[in-house]
Amino acid sequence: MPAASKRDYYEVLTVSRSASEEELKKAYRRLAIQYHPDRNPGNKEAEERFKELNEAYQVLSDPERRAQYDRFGHAAFQGASGQGPFGGFDFTQGFEEVFSDIFGDFFGTGRGRSRSRTRRGDDLRYDLEVEFEEAARGTEKTIKFQRLTQCDVCNGSRSRVGASAARPCPNCRGTGQVRTQQGFFSISTTCGQCRGEGMIISDPCPKCQGQGRIRKNESLSVKVPAGVDNGSRLKLRGEGEAGYASGPAGDLYVVIHVKEHELFVRQDNDIVIEVPIGFPQAALGCEIEVPTLEGKVKLKIPAGTQSGKVLRLKGKGIVDLHGYGRGDQLIRVVVETPRSLSARQRELLEEFAQLDGKAVNHPLSKGFVDKLKEMFG
């Protein structure tokens, strides 16, 4: 193909001219998987695109050839007669790693990706319900759960005590993978004899059936710090499932669920509580007892307090989980109207209503009426 008819190699790989070696490789792998003939059987356009990708990557992945291409373009590789567009260098050289990675994406395996005998244990989750006060103050709970632990008979070796230890699989030579060469493609697949473990257990431990782990009931003390909220997660390192073949253990995540309280509602680190009072108390002012996390405290209600007024008790809220102080307790006053009146109460209220006609005593009502007049004239 004449040099003038070729597409720019950077354009072929959809990268910039300043792309790094890793960016080139990622772009090539992504596109090669997309246009590989095995994924596009009988598609001539995809086949030509695949060849074009290979040619572009072969040049740009080599620093010396890339420098020549950047300086002279495609003309840099128009060599002597019979050498073709690559100037006589080997088209397949250096491609084994890239193509084995690609087949790893196809089949879930790849070069250097054989399964290791040693594997980390799985993480576990435990849902722990605590009272509102326990979440606010902190507490310590004992939890009971099941997890896989290292077999106490074979100590994770998986073999019967006194028997020969596990030996490398003769089929894959302990790698867990079997390689097949097809042209310049190198395909790795899971070994069928050892199932990818790389080792053969000839005389398995009778207690764990050659698994190296057994399931046990566990009891664990968990410290719940003050200030945890609903949905908080506590991570206990190494308290999950035991690792496979003496691998590291997983972690245990304790998810906190806080029960609703009869009086308190949490808002961030503040506590909100509604306190009902009567009309005379709101009008004249009074002193009431208010419950807090530490017990009851006295609170002064100013004369003329309106329903919905919020009063604040500083530092009576929730301790911040990360140590940034403590929230407040907010008291929302609700003025309660009596449902039934005695004859004397009614008489006094009617007299009060006749005397209570001044706007100065009802600023909210006056403001509402003034706004109505502005709207409707």
Short mmCIF file of C-alpha atoms in Angstrom, two decimals, residues 126-349:
data_model
loop_
_atom_site.label_atom_id
_atom_site.label_comp_id
_atom_site.label_asym_id
_atom_site.label_seq_id
_atom_site.Cartn_x
_atom_site.Cartn_y
_atom_site.Cartn_z
CA TYR A 126 -23.00 -8.22 60.21
CA ASP A 127 -26.06 -6.01 60.84
CA LEU A 128 -26.11 -4.73 64.42
CA GLU A 129 -29.15 -2.99 65.96
CA VAL A 130 -28.51 -0.53 68.81
CA GLU A 131 -30.66 1.76 70.92
CA PHE A 132 -30.71 5.51 70.23
CA GLU A 133 -28.92 6.24 73.52
CA GLU A 134 -26.29 3.54 72.81
CA ALA A 135 -25.48 5.13 69.47
CA ALA A 136 -25.19 8.55 71.10
CA ARG A 137 -23.03 7.51 74.06
CA GLY A 138 -21.17 4.51 72.62
CA THR A 139 -21.45 0.93 73.81
CA GLU A 140 -19.90 -2.52 73.57
CA LYS A 141 -21.81 -5.44 72.06
CA THR A 142 -21.15 -9.14 71.72
CA ILE A 143 -22.07 -10.50 68.31
CA LYS A 144 -22.42 -14.12 67.22
CA PHE A 145 -21.94 -15.26 63.63
CA GLN A 146 -20.49 -18.01 61.46
CA ARG A 147 -17.32 -17.82 59.40
CA LEU A 148 -14.76 -20.05 57.71
CA THR A 149 -11.68 -20.52 59.89
CA GLN A 150 -8.46 -22.39 59.31
CA CYS A 151 -8.86 -26.11 59.93
CA ASP A 152 -7.47 -26.91 63.39
CA VAL A 153 -6.49 -30.43 62.36
CA CYS A 154 -4.39 -29.85 59.25
CA ASN A 155 -3.67 -26.16 60.04
CA GLY A 156 -4.75 -25.20 56.55
CA SER A 157 -2.42 -27.62 54.75
CA ARG A 158 -5.48 -29.53 53.42
CA SER A 159 -3.65 -32.88 53.70
CA ARG A 160 -4.21 -35.62 56.27
CA VAL A 161 -1.83 -35.32 59.23
CA GLY A 162 1.22 -37.47 58.53
CA ALA A 163 0.39 -37.81 54.83
CA SER A 164 2.44 -36.42 51.98
CA ALA A 165 2.03 -32.70 51.49
CA ALA A 166 0.34 -31.26 48.44
CA ARG A 167 2.44 -31.57 45.29
CA PRO A 168 2.52 -29.36 42.19
CA CYS A 169 0.11 -30.41 39.48
CA PRO A 170 2.03 -32.32 36.78
CA ASN A 171 -0.29 -31.06 34.06
CA CYS A 172 0.29 -27.32 34.60
CA ARG A 173 3.51 -27.59 36.66
CA GLY A 174 1.92 -25.74 39.54
CA THR A 175 0.80 -22.65 37.64
CA GLY A 176 -2.90 -23.52 37.50
CA GLN A 177 -2.91 -22.55 33.81
CA VAL A 178 -2.33 -24.48 30.61
CA ARG A 179 -0.89 -22.60 27.64
CA THR A 180 -1.74 -23.38 24.04
CA GLN A 181 0.19 -21.81 21.15
CA GLN A 182 -1.74 -20.99 17.96
CA GLY A 183 0.54 -19.22 15.54
CA PHE A 184 1.73 -16.14 17.39
CA PHE A 185 -1.28 -16.30 19.74
CA SER A 186 -0.65 -17.72 23.23
CA ILE A 187 -3.88 -18.78 24.98
CA SER A 188 -3.99 -19.57 28.72
CA THR A 189 -6.83 -21.66 30.10
CA THR A 190 -7.58 -23.06 33.57
CA CYS A 191 -5.96 -26.41 34.19
CA GLY A 192 -8.60 -29.14 34.19
CA GLN A 193 -6.65 -31.50 36.43
CA CYS A 194 -6.13 -29.21 39.44
CA ARG A 195 -8.96 -26.79 38.55
CA GLY A 196 -6.59 -23.85 38.56
CA GLU A 197 -5.19 -24.44 42.04
CA GLY A 198 -1.76 -25.57 40.86
CA MET A 199 -1.53 -28.28 43.55
CA ILE A 200 -2.77 -31.83 43.91
CA ILE A 201 -3.93 -33.18 47.31
CA SER A 202 -3.44 -36.96 47.24
CA ASP A 203 -4.66 -37.64 50.83
CA PRO A 204 -7.03 -34.85 51.97
CA CYS A 205 -7.69 -33.97 55.61
CA PRO A 206 -10.86 -35.80 56.74
CA LYS A 207 -12.13 -32.92 58.89
CA CYS A 208 -12.07 -30.17 56.24
CA GLN A 209 -12.32 -32.54 53.23
CA GLY A 210 -9.13 -31.09 51.79
CA GLN A 211 -10.44 -27.49 51.85
CA GLY A 212 -8.11 -26.27 54.59
CA ARG A 213 -11.00 -24.36 56.21
CA ILE A 214 -14.03 -25.25 58.33
CA ARG A 215 -17.14 -23.25 59.25
CA LYS A 216 -17.43 -22.35 62.93
CA ASN A 217 -19.71 -20.37 65.23
CA GLU A 218 -17.88 -17.29 66.49
CA SER A 219 -18.47 -14.78 69.31
CA LEU A 220 -16.84 -11.37 69.12
CA SER A 221 -16.93 -8.22 71.27
CA VAL A 222 -17.49 -5.05 69.21
CA LYS A 223 -16.89 -1.54 70.52
CA VAL A 224 -19.46 0.87 69.09
CA PRO A 225 -18.05 4.41 69.28
CA ALA A 226 -20.17 7.33 70.48
CA GLY A 227 -21.81 9.26 67.64
CA VAL A 228 -22.45 6.42 65.18
CA ASP A 229 -25.46 7.01 62.97
CA ASN A 230 -27.86 4.77 61.14
CA GLY A 231 -25.91 3.03 58.34
CA SER A 232 -22.45 3.60 59.86
CA ARG A 233 -19.97 0.80 59.08
CA LEU A 234 -17.34 -0.48 61.50
CA LYS A 235 -14.45 -2.30 59.84
CA LEU A 236 -12.84 -5.08 61.88
CA ARG A 237 -9.65 -6.04 60.10
CA GLY A 238 -8.91 -9.75 59.73
CA GLU A 239 -12.20 -10.86 61.33
CA GLY A 240 -13.75 -12.12 58.08
CA GLU A 241 -13.35 -15.51 56.40
CA ALA A 242 -9.99 -17.25 56.79
CA GLY A 243 -7.77 -17.11 53.73
CA TYR A 244 -7.38 -20.07 51.40
CA ALA A 245 -4.15 -22.07 51.71
CA SER A 246 -2.94 -19.88 54.60
CA GLY A 247 -3.79 -16.66 52.75
CA PRO A 248 -4.71 -13.52 54.72
CA ALA A 249 -8.15 -13.34 56.32
CA GLY A 250 -10.87 -11.03 55.04
CA ASP A 251 -12.48 -8.22 57.05
CA LEU A 252 -15.74 -8.03 58.99
CA TYR A 253 -17.99 -5.03 58.37
CA VAL A 254 -20.49 -4.28 61.15
CA VAL A 255 -23.35 -2.15 59.81
CA ILE A 256 -25.14 -0.11 62.49
CA HIS A 257 -28.93 0.20 62.61
CA VAL A 258 -30.18 2.72 65.19
CA LYS A 259 -33.67 2.21 66.64
CA GLU A 260 -36.08 5.14 66.58
CA HIS A 261 -36.56 6.99 69.88
CA GLU A 262 -39.95 7.83 71.37
CA LEU A 263 -39.03 11.51 71.90
CA PHE A 264 -35.74 12.36 70.21
CA VAL A 265 -35.08 12.79 66.49
CA ARG A 266 -31.50 13.13 65.25
CA GLN A 267 -30.50 15.83 62.74
CA ASP A 268 -26.78 15.49 62.01
CA ASN A 269 -25.29 15.86 65.50
CA ASP A 270 -28.26 17.78 66.93
CA ILE A 271 -31.21 16.26 68.80
CA VAL A 272 -34.71 17.65 68.18
CA ILE A 273 -37.60 17.23 70.60
CA GLU A 274 -41.12 18.71 70.58
CA VAL A 275 -42.46 19.94 73.93
CA PRO A 276 -46.18 20.83 74.30
CA ILE A 277 -47.22 23.70 76.61
CA GLY A 278 -50.54 25.38 77.29
CA PHE A 279 -51.64 28.81 76.08
CA PRO A 280 -51.33 30.45 79.53
CA GLN A 281 -47.75 29.11 79.88
CA ALA A 282 -46.83 30.45 76.44
CA ALA A 283 -48.42 33.83 77.12
CA LEU A 284 -47.15 34.35 80.67
CA GLY A 285 -43.86 32.45 80.44
CA CYS A 286 -42.89 29.55 82.63
CA GLU A 287 -40.20 27.05 83.55
CA ILE A 288 -40.49 23.45 82.40
CA GLU A 289 -38.48 20.22 82.68
CA VAL A 290 -37.02 18.87 79.44
CA PRO A 291 -35.53 15.36 78.97
CA THR A 292 -31.97 15.12 77.60
CA LEU A 293 -29.52 12.25 77.09
CA GLU A 294 -28.10 12.95 80.56
CA GLY A 295 -31.46 13.32 82.33
CA LYS A 296 -33.94 16.13 82.93
CA VAL A 297 -32.96 19.83 82.87
CA LYS A 298 -35.01 22.97 83.59
CA LEU A 299 -35.76 25.29 80.68
CA LYS A 300 -37.21 28.79 80.86
CA ILE A 301 -40.00 29.57 78.40
CA PRO A 302 -40.12 33.34 77.72
CA ALA A 303 -43.47 35.16 77.95
CA GLY A 304 -45.17 35.50 74.57
CA THR A 305 -43.56 32.36 73.08
CA GLN A 306 -45.22 31.37 69.80
CA SER A 307 -46.01 27.82 68.72
CA GLY A 308 -43.10 26.46 66.68
CA LYS A 309 -40.49 28.53 68.49
CA VAL A 310 -37.18 26.65 68.75
CA LEU A 311 -35.05 26.96 71.87
CA ARG A 312 -31.51 25.61 72.10
CA LEU A 313 -29.57 23.72 74.78
CA LYS A 314 -25.90 24.05 73.83
CA GLY A 315 -23.79 20.88 73.92
CA LYS A 316 -26.66 18.55 74.76
CA GLY A 317 -26.68 16.76 71.39
CA ILE A 318 -24.64 13.91 69.86
CA VAL A 319 -20.86 13.57 70.14
CA ASP A 320 -19.26 13.96 66.70
CA LEU A 321 -17.98 10.59 65.51
CA HIS A 322 -14.74 12.15 64.24
CA GLY A 323 -14.05 14.21 67.36
CA TYR A 324 -15.33 17.60 66.19
CA GLY A 325 -17.20 18.62 69.34
CA ARG A 326 -20.81 17.91 70.16
CA GLY A 327 -24.18 18.97 68.77
CA ASP A 328 -27.03 20.79 70.54
CA GLN A 329 -30.49 19.84 71.68
CA LEU A 330 -33.26 21.79 69.95
CA ILE A 331 -36.61 22.19 71.73
CA ARG A 332 -39.52 22.99 69.44
CA VAL A 333 -42.35 24.50 71.49
CA VAL A 334 -45.88 23.44 70.53
CA VAL A 335 -48.67 25.55 72.04
CA GLU A 336 -51.55 23.17 72.73
CA THR A 337 -55.19 24.28 72.56
CA PRO A 338 -57.53 22.63 75.12
CA ARG A 339 -60.25 20.50 73.55
CA SER A 340 -62.91 21.12 76.23
CA LEU A 341 -63.52 24.04 78.60
CA SER A 342 -65.36 24.37 81.86
CA ALA A 343 -68.02 27.09 82.15
CA ARG A 344 -65.66 29.30 84.14
CA GLN A 345 -62.79 28.82 81.64
CA ARG A 346 -65.08 29.73 78.77
CA GLU A 347 -66.31 32.84 80.63
CA LEU A 348 -62.77 34.02 81.29
CA LEU A 349 -61.64 33.38 77.71
#
